[in-house]
Amino acid sequence: MINYFFRRLLLTIPVLLGITLLTFLVMHLTPGSPADTMTDMNLKVSAQAKSRLAELYGLNKPLHVQYVRWLGRIVRLDFGNSFRDERPAIRKIAERLPATLLLNILSMGLILIIAIPLGVLAALYQKKLFDTVATIGVYIGFSIPAFWLALMLMILFGLKLGWLPLSGLHSINYDDLSLPGKCLDLARHLVLPVFISAFTGLAGLTRYTRSSMIDVLKQDYIRMAYAKGLPRRRILFHHALKNALLPVITIFGLSLPGLIGGGFIFETIFAYPGMGRLGYDAIMARDYPVVMAVGVIVAFLTLAGNLIADMSYAIADPRITLK
Amino acid sequence: MSIITVHNLSVHYSRDGEIIPALRNISFEIEPGETLAIVGESGSGKSTVALSLMGLILPYEGKITGGEIIFDGRNLLVQSQEQWRSIRGKDIAIVLQDPFSSLNPVLTAGEQIAESVRHTLVAGNDIKATVLNALRETLFTDTERIYASYPHQLSGGQRQRVAIAMAIINHPRILIADEPTTALDVTTQKEVLDLLVRLKQELSLTMVFITHNLALAAMRADRVMIMREGTIVESGPTAAVFRHPHHAYTQALVAAVPRLKYREHIK
Ligand SMILES: Nc1ncnc2c1ncn2[C@@H]1O[C@H](COP(=O)(O)OP(=O)(O)O)[C@@H](O)[C@H]1O
Ligand SMILES: [Mg+2]
């Protein structure tokens, strides 16, 4: 087991290198020198910033030297300073990452809590009313554009009914609130974004759980469990679900990038102070150090997420350990 | 008095809205203590008979459309799921064809065997001891290791013996073995067959032995029942069916068995 984890960990190193190389090349293959492109198109960038940029990236050096240098810096999490406010890019990310993680862990949790029972029940009541209703429900969530739903619900709950705040993560008076008050304030801000991203993201996992469960229920070992005279509940939850959830773990791992990336548009609509909006704003302002930092960090977290999914799989499936 | 009487049993499966008849009005009896071989080519309905006897035609694959199965004086086909559960694994047990798919890949062999007795015993210690004992009965020597193994860590023969341990642990009255050796390689086939014969004797089981191989049936069964396309073509004492097959299909089957083999070993 330990051996498997270790090898799996080693395997991520080339992937990580690939990601950094790609990020680096994309930046350098854009027409013209990055320094020119960045500075000429952005009046806010001073000549001083431009020369510092050239120096930062060692733009007069050959490409491979530049890459190795850049790599050396990002290993120490030094992504350079933002063009907009001169603050280190990594600091800006550190400020935004918790908000994105909070939103995504909550909506991921909600998706898991809803999608798995929903998929299991749909499998058990295959082609019955429950299955049909659940299927239609998750497909509605899947086909409605999140930004449209967000706007509609903001109008309804924020403007018409006035029950929920419209945007952001905190109210203006957040710092003056007591601890329970702070929690409540946070919760009220999170309701809409979490609900919408969970509702629109439900389909994949629900359908996958359903078909995986249907598959498993046809297996001989399920029939064997019946043949032993076990109660149905034990067969479903002990024998079937354990097997049905194995591929679901992998699918869940694959869906992580979308979650961590934090939906540029989604966060922008809610003026949500997360990674998505940081990246969006940085691109709009051609704040390249921040863009690259966001790219590398998101890629890194995605990789970490996949690694966790793989390892959970290895723990859950006894067949993996032997290989 | 027969231990099981099947009367006019009909079963069909449905797949994608299409109805597939699998058993058409079959009737037969199983005598206590005997070994009844059900012989027939693939698709003739042998497994469907086995599953019907245990109430294991699952609702989403098919259903029993008519007939009765009388066991202990009552018709099993009109009883509740609860009553079925009290019979399964205790009065009637089954060993399925493919030990590579009949064991749950994420549970250890020990856990899976223990489940069969969990409802009949109380203390946890007793359960494990009973399981180890069942493993000993199915000829394992390193019982502790097998107990803790996952199915993928066992060979085909070992898996089938685990499945047999699972089936006999409650000392059922009837053991159905549905092509128990078909998925195994030749050397382990004999091992598993001999084990079944021995257990039948030791535990005085009534055995339903399903096979597509008439020669195998000839050597081990008291009676044979030849099936084809969901019907019973012919049945009777093994020797009689071999010596004087009535039906043309049975004659063809008998002719296909290497002479030496059945002449020497026929019961
Ligand atoms: N789950 C199922 N769904 C649909 N048809 C099935 C199913 N199981 C068996 N059948 C069909 O029923 C018939 C009898 O099958 P079976 O009892 O498995 O035969 P045997 O065990 O003799 O090979 C075959 O035509 C087979 O294709
Ligand atoms: Mg069969």
Coordinates of C-alpha atoms and ligand atoms in Angstrom, one line a residue:
Chain A
M1 CA 0.0 0.0 0.0
I2 CA 2.7 2.5 1.1
N3 CA 4.7 1.4 -1.9
Y4 CA 1.8 2.1 -4.2
F5 CA 1.3 5.6 -2.7
F6 CA 4.9 6.3 -3.1
R7 CA 5.1 5.3 -6.7
R8 CA 1.9 7.2 -7.4
L9 CA 3.4 10.3 -5.8
L10 CA 6.6 9.9 -7.9
L11 CA 4.4 9.8 -11.0
T12 CA 3.0 13.2 -10.4
I13 CA 6.5 14.8 -10.7
P14 CA 6.7 14.6 -14.5
V15 CA 3.1 15.7 -14.8
L16 CA 3.9 18.7 -12.6
L17 CA 6.9 19.5 -14.7
G18 CA 4.8 19.2 -17.9
I19 CA 2.2 21.6 -16.5
T20 CA 4.8 24.2 -15.6
L21 CA 6.5 23.8 -19.0
L22 CA 3.2 24.3 -20.8
T23 CA 2.2 27.3 -18.7
F24 CA 5.7 28.8 -19.4
L25 CA 5.5 28.1 -23.2
V26 CA 2.0 29.5 -23.6
M27 CA 3.3 32.7 -22.1
H28 CA 6.4 32.8 -24.2
L29 CA 4.8 31.7 -27.5
T30 CA 2.3 34.6 -27.6
P31 CA 3.4 37.0 -30.4
G32 CA 6.1 39.4 -29.4
S33 CA 8.0 39.5 -26.2
P34 CA 5.8 39.1 -23.2
A35 CA 7.2 42.2 -21.7
D36 CA 6.2 44.3 -24.8
T37 CA 2.8 42.7 -25.1
M38 CA 2.1 43.2 -21.5
T39 CA 3.3 46.7 -21.2
D40 CA 2.4 48.2 -24.5
M41 CA -1.2 47.1 -24.2
N42 CA -1.5 48.3 -20.7
L43 CA -1.2 52.0 -20.1
K44 CA -1.1 51.4 -16.4
V45 CA 2.3 49.7 -16.6
S46 CA 5.2 52.0 -16.2
A47 CA 8.5 51.9 -18.0
Q48 CA 10.0 51.0 -14.7
A49 CA 7.7 48.0 -14.4
K50 CA 8.6 47.0 -17.9
S51 CA 12.3 46.9 -17.2
R52 CA 11.7 45.1 -14.0
L53 CA 9.6 42.6 -15.9
A54 CA 12.4 42.0 -18.4
E55 CA 14.7 41.4 -15.5
L56 CA 12.3 39.2 -13.6
Y57 CA 11.9 36.8 -16.5
G58 CA 15.5 37.2 -17.7
L59 CA 14.1 37.9 -21.1
N60 CA 17.5 38.4 -22.7
K61 CA 18.5 34.8 -21.8
P62 CA 17.8 31.7 -24.0
L63 CA 14.4 30.1 -23.4
H64 CA 15.6 27.0 -21.6
V65 CA 17.6 29.1 -19.2
Q66 CA 14.6 31.3 -18.6
Y67 CA 12.4 28.2 -17.9
V68 CA 14.8 26.7 -15.4
R69 CA 15.1 30.1 -13.6
W70 CA 11.4 30.5 -13.5
L71 CA 11.0 27.0 -12.3
G72 CA 13.5 27.7 -9.5
R73 CA 11.5 30.7 -8.4
I74 CA 8.1 29.0 -8.4
V75 CA 9.5 26.1 -6.4
R76 CA 9.9 28.8 -3.7
L77 CA 6.4 30.0 -4.5
D78 CA 7.8 33.2 -5.9
F79 CA 5.6 34.2 -8.8
G80 CA 6.7 37.8 -9.0
N81 CA 4.6 40.8 -8.1
S82 CA 1.3 41.9 -9.6
F83 CA 1.5 44.7 -12.2
R84 CA -1.6 46.3 -10.7
D85 CA -0.7 46.8 -7.1
E86 CA 2.9 45.6 -6.8
R87 CA 1.9 43.0 -4.3
P88 CA 3.4 39.4 -4.6
A89 CA 1.1 37.3 -6.7
I90 CA 1.3 34.5 -4.3
R91 CA -0.1 36.7 -1.5
K92 CA -3.1 37.6 -3.6
I93 CA -3.8 34.0 -4.2
A94 CA -3.4 33.2 -0.5
E95 CA -6.1 35.7 0.1
R96 CA -8.5 34.3 -2.4
L97 CA -7.9 30.6 -2.2
P98 CA -9.8 30.0 1.1
A99 CA -13.0 31.5 -0.3
T100 CA -12.8 29.3 -3.4
L101 CA -12.1 26.2 -1.4
L102 CA -14.9 27.0 1.1
L103 CA -17.4 27.4 -1.7
N104 CA -16.2 24.3 -3.5
I105 CA -15.9 22.0 -0.6
L106 CA -19.4 23.0 0.5
S107 CA -20.9 22.5 -3.0
M108 CA -18.9 19.3 -3.5
G109 CA -20.2 18.0 -0.1
L110 CA -23.7 18.9 -1.1
I111 CA -23.4 17.2 -4.5
L112 CA -22.1 14.0 -2.8
I113 CA -24.8 14.0 -0.1
I114 CA -27.5 14.4 -2.7
A115 CA -26.2 12.7 -5.8
I116 CA -25.2 9.3 -4.3
P117 CA -28.5 8.5 -2.5
L118 CA -30.4 9.9 -5.5
G119 CA -28.4 7.7 -7.9
V120 CA -28.8 4.6 -5.7
L121 CA -32.5 5.2 -5.3
A122 CA -32.9 5.8 -9.1
A123 CA -31.1 2.5 -9.7
L124 CA -33.3 0.6 -7.2
Y125 CA -36.5 2.1 -8.7
Q126 CA -35.2 1.8 -12.2
K127 CA -37.7 3.0 -14.8
K128 CA -40.2 3.7 -12.1
L129 CA -41.6 7.1 -11.2
F130 CA -38.8 8.1 -8.8
D131 CA -36.2 7.3 -11.4
T132 CA -37.9 9.4 -14.1
V133 CA -38.4 12.4 -11.8
A134 CA -34.8 12.2 -10.5
T135 CA -33.5 12.0 -14.1
I136 CA -35.6 15.0 -15.3
G137 CA -34.5 16.9 -12.2
V138 CA -30.8 16.4 -12.6
Y139 CA -31.0 17.1 -16.4
I140 CA -32.7 20.4 -15.8
G141 CA -29.9 21.3 -13.4
F142 CA -27.4 20.2 -16.1
S143 CA -28.9 22.1 -18.9
I144 CA -29.7 25.4 -17.2
P145 CA -26.7 27.8 -17.6
A146 CA -25.4 28.5 -14.1
F147 CA -25.0 32.2 -14.8
W148 CA -28.6 32.5 -15.9
L149 CA -29.9 30.7 -12.9
A150 CA -27.7 32.8 -10.7
L151 CA -29.1 36.0 -12.1
M152 CA -32.7 34.8 -11.8
L153 CA -32.3 33.6 -8.2
M154 CA -30.4 36.9 -7.3
I155 CA -33.4 38.8 -8.6
L156 CA -35.9 36.6 -6.8
F157 CA -34.2 36.2 -3.4
G158 CA -32.0 39.2 -3.4
L159 CA -34.1 42.0 -4.9
K160 CA -37.8 40.9 -4.9
L161 CA -37.9 39.1 -1.6
G162 CA -34.8 40.6 0.0
W163 CA -34.0 37.4 1.9
L164 CA -30.4 37.0 0.8
P165 CA -27.5 39.3 0.1
L166 CA -26.8 39.8 -3.6
S167 CA -23.0 39.3 -3.8
G168 CA -19.7 38.9 -2.1
L169 CA -18.8 36.8 0.9
H170 CA -19.3 39.3 3.8
S171 CA -21.5 42.2 4.6
I172 CA -19.9 45.6 5.1
N173 CA -20.3 45.4 8.8
Y174 CA -18.8 41.9 9.0
D175 CA -16.0 42.9 11.3
D176 CA -18.4 44.4 13.9
L177 CA -20.4 41.1 14.2
S178 CA -20.2 38.6 17.0
L179 CA -18.9 35.1 16.1
P180 CA -22.4 33.6 15.6
G181 CA -23.3 36.7 13.7
K182 CA -20.3 36.2 11.4
C183 CA -21.2 32.6 10.8
L184 CA -24.7 33.6 9.9
D185 CA -23.6 36.3 7.6
L186 CA -21.2 34.0 5.9
A187 CA -23.9 31.4 5.5
R188 CA -26.4 33.8 4.0
H189 CA -23.8 34.8 1.4
L190 CA -23.0 31.3 0.6
V191 CA -26.5 29.9 0.2
L192 CA -27.0 30.9 -3.4
P193 CA -23.6 30.2 -4.9
V194 CA -23.4 26.8 -3.1
F195 CA -26.9 25.8 -4.1
I196 CA -26.5 26.9 -7.7
S197 CA -23.1 25.2 -8.2
A198 CA -24.4 22.0 -6.6
F199 CA -27.7 22.0 -8.5
T200 CA -26.0 22.5 -11.9
G201 CA -23.3 20.0 -11.0
L202 CA -25.5 17.2 -9.8
A203 CA -26.2 15.4 -13.1
G204 CA -22.8 13.7 -13.7
L205 CA -22.4 12.0 -10.3
T206 CA -26.1 11.1 -10.0
R207 CA -26.2 9.4 -13.4
Y208 CA -22.9 7.7 -12.8
T209 CA -23.9 6.4 -9.4
R210 CA -27.1 5.1 -10.9
S211 CA -25.5 3.2 -13.8
S212 CA -22.7 1.9 -11.6
M213 CA -25.3 0.6 -9.1
I214 CA -27.4 -1.0 -11.8
D215 CA -24.3 -2.7 -13.1
V216 CA -23.3 -4.0 -9.7
L217 CA -26.8 -5.3 -8.9
K218 CA -26.5 -7.7 -11.9
Q219 CA -23.4 -9.3 -10.5
D220 CA -23.3 -12.9 -9.3
Y221 CA -22.0 -11.9 -5.9
I222 CA -25.2 -9.9 -5.3
R223 CA -27.2 -13.0 -6.2
M224 CA -24.9 -15.0 -3.9
A225 CA -25.6 -12.5 -1.1
Y226 CA -29.4 -13.1 -1.6
A227 CA -28.7 -16.9 -1.7
K228 CA -27.2 -16.6 1.8
G229 CA -30.5 -15.3 3.1
L230 CA -29.1 -11.8 3.9
P231 CA -31.6 -9.0 4.5
R232 CA -32.0 -6.7 1.5
R233 CA -30.7 -3.7 3.3
R234 CA -27.4 -5.4 4.0
I235 CA -27.1 -6.6 0.4
L236 CA -27.7 -3.1 -0.9
F237 CA -25.5 -1.2 1.4
H238 CA -22.8 -3.7 2.4
H239 CA -22.4 -5.6 -0.9
A240 CA -23.7 -3.4 -3.7
L241 CA -22.9 0.1 -2.6
K242 CA -19.3 -0.6 -1.7
N243 CA -18.7 -1.8 -5.2
A244 CA -20.8 0.7 -7.0
L245 CA -19.0 3.6 -5.4
L246 CA -15.5 2.5 -6.6
P247 CA -15.8 4.0 -10.1
V248 CA -17.7 7.0 -8.6
I249 CA -14.5 7.9 -6.7
T250 CA -12.6 8.2 -9.9
I251 CA -15.3 10.3 -11.6
F252 CA -15.3 12.5 -8.6
G253 CA -11.6 13.0 -8.9
L254 CA -12.0 13.9 -12.5
S255 CA -14.6 16.5 -11.7
L256 CA -12.2 18.3 -9.3
P257 CA -10.5 20.6 -11.8
G258 CA -13.8 22.3 -12.6
L259 CA -14.5 22.8 -9.0
I260 CA -11.1 24.1 -8.0
G261 CA -10.8 26.4 -11.0
G262 CA -13.7 28.1 -9.4
G263 CA -15.7 29.1 -12.4
F264 CA -14.5 32.5 -13.7
I265 CA -18.0 33.6 -14.8
F266 CA -19.7 32.2 -11.8
E267 CA -17.5 34.0 -9.3
T268 CA -17.7 37.2 -11.3
I269 CA -21.5 37.2 -11.2
F270 CA -21.6 36.9 -7.5
A271 CA -18.6 39.2 -7.0
Y272 CA -17.3 36.3 -5.0
P273 CA -13.7 36.9 -3.8
G274 CA -12.3 33.7 -5.0
M275 CA -9.6 32.3 -7.4
G276 CA -11.9 32.4 -10.4
R277 CA -12.5 36.1 -10.1
L278 CA -8.9 36.8 -9.3
G279 CA -7.9 35.0 -12.5
Y280 CA -10.6 36.7 -14.5
D281 CA -9.6 40.2 -13.3
A282 CA -5.9 39.4 -13.9
I283 CA -6.6 38.3 -17.5
M284 CA -8.6 41.4 -18.2
A285 CA -5.9 43.6 -16.7
R286 CA -3.1 41.5 -18.4
D287 CA -1.6 41.0 -15.0
Y288 CA 0.6 38.2 -16.2
P289 CA 2.4 37.2 -13.0
V290 CA -1.0 36.7 -11.4
V291 CA -2.4 34.9 -14.4
M292 CA 0.5 32.5 -14.4
A293 CA 0.4 32.0 -10.7
V294 CA -3.3 31.2 -10.8
G295 CA -2.7 28.8 -13.6
V296 CA 0.1 26.9 -11.9
I297 CA -1.7 26.8 -8.5
V298 CA -5.0 25.6 -10.0
A299 CA -3.1 22.9 -12.0
F300 CA -1.3 21.9 -8.9
L301 CA -4.4 21.7 -6.7
T302 CA -6.1 19.7 -9.5
L303 CA -3.3 17.3 -9.5
A304 CA -3.4 17.0 -5.7
G305 CA -7.1 16.4 -5.9
N306 CA -6.6 13.6 -8.4
L307 CA -3.9 12.1 -6.3
I308 CA -6.3 12.1 -3.3
A309 CA -9.0 10.5 -5.4
D310 CA -6.6 7.8 -6.6
M311 CA -5.4 7.0 -3.2
S312 CA -8.9 6.9 -1.8
Y313 CA -9.6 4.4 -4.6
A314 CA -6.6 2.3 -3.6
I315 CA -7.8 2.3 0.0
A316 CA -11.4 1.4 -1.0
D317 CA -10.5 -1.3 -3.5
P318 CA -8.4 -4.2 -2.1
R319 CA -7.5 -5.3 -5.6
I320 CA -5.3 -2.2 -6.2
T321 CA -2.8 -2.9 -3.4
L322 CA -1.4 -6.1 -5.0
K323 CA -0.2 -4.5 -8.2
Chain B
M1 CA -41.7 -38.8 0.0
S2 CA -39.8 -36.4 -2.1
I3 CA -38.0 -33.5 -0.4
I4 CA -39.0 -31.1 -3.2
T5 CA -41.8 -31.4 -5.7
V6 CA -41.8 -29.0 -8.7
H7 CA -45.1 -28.8 -10.5
N8 CA -45.7 -27.1 -13.9
L9 CA -43.1 -24.5 -13.3
S10 CA -42.8 -21.8 -16.0
V11 CA -40.3 -19.0 -16.0
H12 CA -39.6 -16.2 -18.4
Y13 CA -37.0 -13.5 -18.5
S14 CA -37.6 -10.1 -20.0
R15 CA -34.9 -8.0 -21.6
D16 CA -35.5 -4.7 -23.3
G17 CA -39.2 -5.4 -23.3
E18 CA -38.8 -8.7 -25.0
I19 CA -40.1 -11.8 -23.3
I20 CA -37.7 -14.8 -23.3
P21 CA -39.3 -18.1 -22.1
A22 CA -36.8 -20.1 -20.1
L23 CA -38.8 -22.9 -18.5
R24 CA -42.0 -24.3 -20.0
N25 CA -44.2 -26.2 -17.6
I26 CA -41.7 -28.5 -16.1
S27 CA -42.4 -31.0 -13.3
F28 CA -40.0 -33.1 -11.3
E29 CA -39.2 -34.3 -7.9
I30 CA -36.1 -34.5 -5.8
E31 CA -35.7 -37.4 -3.4
P32 CA -34.1 -37.0 0.0
G33 CA -30.5 -38.0 0.1
E34 CA -30.1 -38.5 -3.6
T35 CA -27.8 -36.8 -6.1
L36 CA -29.9 -35.5 -9.0
A37 CA -28.0 -34.4 -12.1
I38 CA -29.6 -31.8 -14.3
V39 CA -27.9 -32.2 -17.7
G40 CA -28.4 -30.0 -20.8
E41 CA -26.6 -27.8 -23.2
S42 CA -26.0 -24.1 -22.5
G43 CA -29.2 -22.1 -22.5
S44 CA -31.4 -25.1 -21.8
G45 CA -32.7 -23.6 -18.6
K46 CA -30.6 -25.5 -16.0
S47 CA -29.6 -22.4 -14.0
T48 CA -33.1 -21.1 -14.2
V49 CA -34.3 -24.2 -12.4
A50 CA -31.6 -23.7 -9.7
L51 CA -32.5 -20.1 -9.2
S52 CA -36.2 -20.8 -9.1
L53 CA -35.6 -23.3 -6.3
M54 CA -34.1 -20.5 -4.2
G55 CA -36.5 -17.8 -5.3
L56 CA -33.6 -16.0 -6.9
I57 CA -35.0 -14.9 -10.2
L58 CA -34.6 -11.2 -9.5
P59 CA -37.6 -9.0 -10.3
Y60 CA -35.7 -6.9 -12.8
E61 CA -34.6 -9.9 -14.9
G62 CA -37.6 -12.1 -15.0
K63 CA -40.3 -13.9 -13.1
I64 CA -42.0 -17.2 -12.4
T65 CA -45.2 -17.2 -14.3
G66 CA -46.8 -20.4 -13.0
G67 CA -46.5 -23.6 -11.1
E68 CA -45.6 -24.7 -7.6
I69 CA -42.5 -25.7 -5.7
I70 CA -43.5 -27.8 -2.7
F71 CA -40.9 -28.0 0.1
D72 CA -41.8 -29.3 3.6
G73 CA -45.4 -29.5 2.6
R74 CA -45.7 -25.8 1.6
N75 CA -45.6 -24.0 -1.8
L76 CA -42.5 -21.8 -1.8
L77 CA -43.9 -19.6 -4.6
V78 CA -46.6 -18.1 -2.5
Q79 CA -44.5 -17.2 0.5
S80 CA -43.2 -13.8 1.6
Q81 CA -39.6 -12.6 1.1
E82 CA -39.2 -12.9 4.8
Q83 CA -40.0 -16.7 4.6
W84 CA -37.7 -17.1 1.6
R85 CA -34.9 -15.6 3.6
S86 CA -35.4 -18.1 6.4
I87 CA -34.9 -21.0 3.8
R88 CA -32.0 -19.6 1.8
G89 CA -28.6 -20.7 2.9
K90 CA -30.2 -22.7 5.7
D91 CA -32.4 -25.3 4.1
I92 CA -31.3 -24.8 0.5
A93 CA -27.9 -23.5 -0.5
I94 CA -26.2 -22.9 -3.8
V95 CA -22.8 -22.9 -5.4
L96 CA -22.7 -20.8 -8.6
Q97 CA -20.7 -21.6 -11.7
D98 CA -18.1 -18.9 -11.8
P99 CA -16.1 -18.4 -8.6
F100 CA -14.5 -15.3 -10.2
S101 CA -17.8 -13.4 -10.1
S102 CA -19.7 -15.1 -7.3
L103 CA -17.5 -13.7 -4.5
N104 CA -17.6 -10.0 -3.6
P105 CA -14.3 -8.5 -4.6
V106 CA -14.2 -5.9 -1.8
L107 CA -14.9 -8.2 1.1
T108 CA -12.6 -10.9 2.6
A109 CA -13.5 -14.5 2.2
G110 CA -13.9 -14.7 6.0
E111 CA -16.4 -11.8 6.1
Q112 CA -18.4 -13.3 3.3
I113 CA -18.6 -16.8 4.9
A114 CA -19.3 -15.3 8.3
E115 CA -22.4 -13.5 7.0
S116 CA -24.1 -16.8 6.4
V117 CA -24.0 -17.7 10.0
R118 CA -24.3 -14.2 11.6
H119 CA -28.0 -14.7 12.0
T120 CA -27.9 -18.2 13.4
L121 CA -25.2 -17.7 16.1
V122 CA -24.7 -15.1 18.8
A123 CA -21.1 -14.5 20.0
G124 CA -18.5 -13.1 17.6
N125 CA -16.0 -15.7 18.7
D126 CA -18.2 -18.6 17.8
I127 CA -18.8 -17.1 14.3
K128 CA -15.1 -17.0 13.5
A129 CA -14.5 -20.5 14.9
T130 CA -17.5 -21.8 12.8
V131 CA -16.1 -20.2 9.7
L132 CA -12.6 -21.6 10.2
N133 CA -14.2 -25.0 10.8
A134 CA -16.1 -24.7 7.5
L135 CA -12.9 -23.8 5.7
R136 CA -11.3 -26.9 7.2
E137 CA -14.2 -29.0 5.9
T138 CA -13.5 -27.6 2.5
L139 CA -10.0 -28.9 2.7
F140 CA -8.1 -25.7 3.5
T141 CA -5.1 -26.1 5.8
D142 CA -4.1 -22.5 6.2
T143 CA -7.6 -21.4 7.3
E144 CA -6.5 -18.2 9.0
R145 CA -4.8 -16.9 5.9
I146 CA -7.8 -17.8 3.7
Y147 CA -10.1 -16.2 6.2
A148 CA -8.3 -12.9 5.8
S149 CA -7.8 -13.1 2.0
Y150 CA -9.7 -11.1 -0.6
P151 CA -11.0 -13.1 -3.5
H152 CA -8.4 -11.8 -5.9
Q153 CA -5.7 -13.3 -3.8
L154 CA -7.1 -16.8 -4.2
S155 CA -6.9 -19.2 -7.1
G156 CA -10.0 -20.4 -9.0
G157 CA -10.1 -23.6 -7.1
Q158 CA -9.6 -21.9 -3.8
R159 CA -12.4 -19.5 -4.5
Q160 CA -14.8 -22.2 -5.4
R161 CA -14.0 -24.0 -2.2
V162 CA -14.6 -20.8 -0.3
A163 CA -18.0 -20.6 -2.1
I164 CA -18.7 -24.2 -1.1
A165 CA -17.7 -23.4 2.5
M166 CA -20.2 -20.5 2.4
A167 CA -22.9 -22.9 1.1
I168 CA -22.4 -25.8 3.6
I169 CA -21.7 -23.8 6.7
N170 CA -25.3 -24.1 8.0
H171 CA -25.5 -27.7 7.0
P172 CA -28.3 -27.2 4.5
R173 CA -30.6 -30.1 3.5
I174 CA -30.2 -29.4 -0.2
L175 CA -27.1 -28.2 -1.9
I176 CA -27.4 -27.0 -5.5
A177 CA -24.2 -27.0 -7.4
D178 CA -24.6 -25.1 -10.7
E179 CA -21.8 -26.2 -13.0
P180 CA -19.4 -25.8 -10.1
T181 CA -16.3 -26.9 -12.1
T182 CA -17.0 -25.4 -15.6
A183 CA -15.0 -22.3 -14.9
L184 CA -12.0 -24.1 -13.4
D185 CA -9.1 -25.7 -15.1
V186 CA -8.9 -29.5 -15.5
T187 CA -6.7 -30.3 -12.5
T188 CA -8.8 -28.4 -10.0
Q189 CA -12.1 -29.7 -11.5
K190 CA -11.6 -33.1 -10.1
E191 CA -10.5 -31.7 -6.7
V192 CA -13.7 -29.7 -6.4
L193 CA -15.9 -32.6 -7.6
D194 CA -14.4 -35.0 -5.1
L195 CA -14.9 -32.5 -2.4
L196 CA -18.6 -32.1 -3.2
V197 CA -19.1 -35.9 -3.3
R198 CA -17.4 -36.2 0.1
L199 CA -19.4 -33.3 1.7
K200 CA -22.6 -34.8 0.4
Q201 CA -21.8 -38.0 2.2
E202 CA -20.5 -36.4 5.4
L203 CA -23.3 -34.0 5.8
S204 CA -25.9 -36.3 4.3
L205 CA -27.0 -33.6 1.8
T206 CA -29.5 -33.9 -1.0
M207 CA -27.6 -32.7 -4.0
V208 CA -28.7 -31.1 -7.2
F209 CA -25.7 -31.3 -9.5
I210 CA -26.0 -29.2 -12.7
T211 CA -23.7 -29.9 -15.6
H212 CA -23.6 -29.8 -19.4
N213 CA -21.3 -32.8 -19.3
L214 CA -23.2 -36.0 -19.3
A215 CA -20.1 -38.0 -18.4
L216 CA -19.6 -36.0 -15.2
A217 CA -23.3 -36.7 -14.3
A218 CA -23.0 -40.4 -15.0
M219 CA -20.2 -40.9 -12.5
R220 CA -21.8 -39.1 -9.6
A221 CA -25.6 -39.0 -9.9
D222 CA -28.3 -41.4 -8.7
R223 CA -30.7 -39.9 -11.2
V224 CA -30.3 -37.7 -14.3
M225 CA -32.7 -35.2 -15.8
I226 CA -32.0 -34.2 -19.4
M227 CA -33.1 -30.6 -20.3
R228 CA -33.5 -28.9 -23.6
E229 CA -35.0 -25.6 -24.5
G230 CA -36.7 -25.1 -21.2
T231 CA -38.3 -28.6 -21.0
I232 CA -37.4 -31.9 -19.5
V233 CA -36.6 -34.3 -22.3
E234 CA -36.1 -37.4 -20.2
S235 CA -35.3 -38.4 -16.6
G236 CA -34.7 -41.5 -14.6
P237 CA -32.1 -43.5 -12.7
T238 CA -28.6 -42.8 -14.2
A239 CA -27.9 -46.4 -15.3
A240 CA -31.3 -46.8 -17.0
V241 CA -31.1 -43.5 -18.9
F242 CA -27.6 -44.5 -20.1
R243 CA -28.4 -48.0 -21.1
H244 CA -31.8 -47.3 -22.7
P245 CA -32.1 -43.6 -23.6
H246 CA -35.7 -43.2 -25.0
H247 CA -35.5 -39.8 -26.5
A248 CA -33.4 -39.1 -29.7
Y249 CA -31.8 -36.2 -28.0
T250 CA -30.7 -38.3 -25.1
Q251 CA -29.4 -41.0 -27.4
A252 CA -27.3 -38.4 -29.2
L253 CA -25.9 -37.2 -25.9
V254 CA -25.1 -40.7 -24.7
A255 CA -23.4 -41.5 -27.9
A256 CA -21.2 -38.5 -27.5
V257 CA -19.8 -39.7 -24.2
P258 CA -16.6 -41.6 -24.5
R259 CA -17.6 -45.3 -23.9
L260 CA -14.8 -46.3 -21.6
K261 CA -15.5 -43.5 -19.3
Y262 CA -19.1 -44.1 -18.4
R263 CA -19.0 -47.9 -18.6
E264 CA -16.3 -48.0 -16.0
H265 CA -17.6 -45.4 -13.6
I266 CA -21.3 -45.4 -14.0
K267 CA -23.1 -45.6 -10.7
Ligands
LIG1 N1 -30.9 -12.6 -16.8 C1 -31.4 -13.1 -18.0 N2 -32.0 -12.2 -18.9 C2 -32.5 -12.7 -20.0 N3 -32.5 -13.9 -20.4 C3 -31.9 -14.9 -19.7 C4 -31.3 -14.5 -18.4 N4 -30.8 -15.5 -17.8 C5 -31.0 -16.6 -18.7 N5 -31.6 -16.2 -19.8 C6 -32.1 -17.0 -20.9 O1 -32.9 -18.0 -20.4 C7 -32.6 -19.3 -21.1 C8 -32.1 -20.3 -20.0 O2 -30.9 -19.8 -19.4 P1 -30.2 -20.6 -18.3 O3 -31.2 -21.1 -17.3 O4 -29.1 -19.8 -17.8 O5 -29.6 -21.9 -19.1 P2 -28.4 -22.8 -18.7 O6 -28.0 -22.6 -17.3 O7 -28.9 -24.2 -19.0 O8 -27.2 -22.4 -19.6 C9 -31.5 -18.9 -22.1 O9 -32.1 -18.8 -23.3 C10 -30.9 -17.7 -21.6 O10 -30.4 -16.9 -22.7
MG2 MG -26.2 -22.0 -16.4

